[in-house]
Amino acid sequence: MLLAVLVTPADTGDRAAAQILLARVVAAHHRLELVWADGGCTGSLIEYGLTALALVIAVVKRSDDMRGFVVLPKRWIVERFFAHLMQSRRLVRDFERRTASAEAMVYWWMTLLMTRRLTRPRPSRV
């Protein structure tokens, strides 16, 4: 389930964008306590999450001794989300000129995905 979307220009760093996104998410979802992040979200972002937002940011890192493809805990959820987004032809490439319209396309596709899941016939429990 998608909580928030933030599309930024290419010259915006991940940590700066994550601060903005986390502030939006915490404002909308007050019960949020734990956020999983990749190795790029370390340092000042973790301190910002604890002090300003009262969030615990757990970084999922890949260890140096792993070779080849290894499924990391919780990171597969993000990769599955990106795979769902890439099913939309409009989101495969960056066709949008404005970040607001790119965010709208992501919300549109996730709304479509969630309505498909809700209307999918479920097996009867007998």
XYZ file of C-alpha atoms in Angstrom:
126
model
C 0.000 0.000 0.000
C 1.386 3.347 -1.036
C 1.605 6.015 1.675
C 3.169 8.935 -0.220
C 5.012 9.793 -3.426
C 7.723 12.364 -3.995
C 9.244 12.852 -7.440
C 12.279 15.136 -7.484
C 14.611 16.496 -10.135
C 17.775 14.500 -10.780
C 19.973 17.007 -8.944
C 18.191 16.406 -5.612
C 19.934 13.965 -3.302
C 18.183 10.974 -1.761
C 18.711 12.117 1.824
C 17.288 15.602 1.190
C 14.262 14.155 -0.589
C 13.799 11.548 2.134
C 13.537 14.266 4.783
C 10.728 15.952 2.859
C 8.959 12.662 2.150
C 9.215 11.412 5.728
C 7.798 14.684 7.059
C 4.795 14.300 4.713
C 4.228 10.689 5.693
C 4.448 11.360 9.435
C 2.019 14.281 9.108
C -0.532 12.035 7.386
C 0.095 8.796 9.327
C 0.632 9.551 13.003
C 1.027 5.937 14.120
C 4.064 5.291 11.930
C 7.059 4.233 14.046
C 9.463 2.264 11.835
C 10.787 2.916 8.329
C 13.060 0.587 6.365
C 15.607 2.240 4.095
C 18.498 1.196 1.874
C 22.187 1.888 2.459
C 22.007 5.379 0.941
C 19.879 6.666 3.810
C 22.392 6.859 6.627
C 24.014 9.500 8.794
C 22.053 12.681 9.362
C 18.811 11.200 8.025
C 18.669 8.643 10.835
C 19.279 11.366 13.419
C 16.640 13.587 11.780
C 14.132 10.727 11.894
C 14.713 10.122 15.589
C 14.825 13.714 16.804
C 12.386 15.588 14.570
C 9.902 12.885 13.582
C 10.205 10.240 16.341
C 10.806 7.557 13.705
C 13.185 4.637 13.825
C 14.875 4.258 10.441
C 16.220 0.737 9.981
C 18.821 0.502 7.223
C 18.853 -2.780 5.266
C 22.435 -3.221 4.113
C 24.002 -5.819 1.927
C 27.005 -7.428 3.555
C 30.353 -7.293 1.757
C 30.899 -11.069 1.754
C 27.763 -11.830 -0.332
C 28.330 -12.862 -3.923
C 25.750 -12.867 -6.691
C 22.066 -12.230 -6.278
C 20.804 -12.383 -2.701
C 17.300 -11.459 -1.586
C 17.603 -8.934 1.228
C 14.932 -8.681 3.903
C 12.274 -6.015 3.244
C 14.038 -4.725 0.128
C 12.084 -7.098 -2.112
C 8.924 -5.171 -1.197
C 10.293 -2.026 -2.855
C 11.477 -3.976 -5.899
C 8.021 -5.547 -6.267
C 6.485 -2.060 -6.079
C 8.761 -0.856 -8.893
C 7.810 -3.927 -10.946
C 4.129 -3.026 -10.551
C 4.851 0.542 -11.674
C 6.692 -0.676 -14.764
C 3.533 -2.464 -15.933
C 2.197 0.954 -16.890
C 3.499 2.096 -20.280
C 3.246 5.713 -19.140
C 5.622 5.126 -16.209
C 8.252 3.070 -18.043
C 9.914 6.218 -19.382
C 10.017 9.758 -18.069
C 7.412 11.330 -20.331
C 6.284 13.908 -17.794
C 7.725 17.424 -17.821
C 6.626 18.340 -14.303
C 7.225 16.399 -11.101
C 3.610 16.954 -10.024
C 2.274 15.170 -13.097
C 4.747 12.309 -12.573
C 3.491 11.943 -8.988
C -0.096 11.971 -10.266
C 0.716 9.130 -12.679
C 2.103 7.022 -9.815
C -1.025 7.658 -7.718
C -3.199 6.852 -10.733
C -1.445 3.539 -11.355
C -1.554 2.514 -7.681
C -5.276 3.348 -7.559
C -5.798 1.121 -10.580
C -3.745 -1.675 -9.006
C -5.609 -1.490 -5.689
C -9.040 -1.502 -7.348
C -8.019 -4.575 -9.350
C -6.992 -6.299 -6.136
C -10.245 -5.379 -4.426
C -12.432 -6.619 -7.283
C -10.511 -9.849 -7.854
C -12.741 -12.862 -7.148
C -11.685 -14.715 -4.026
C -11.985 -18.459 -3.607
C -14.989 -19.462 -1.545
C -14.348 -20.856 1.911
C -16.374 -24.001 2.314
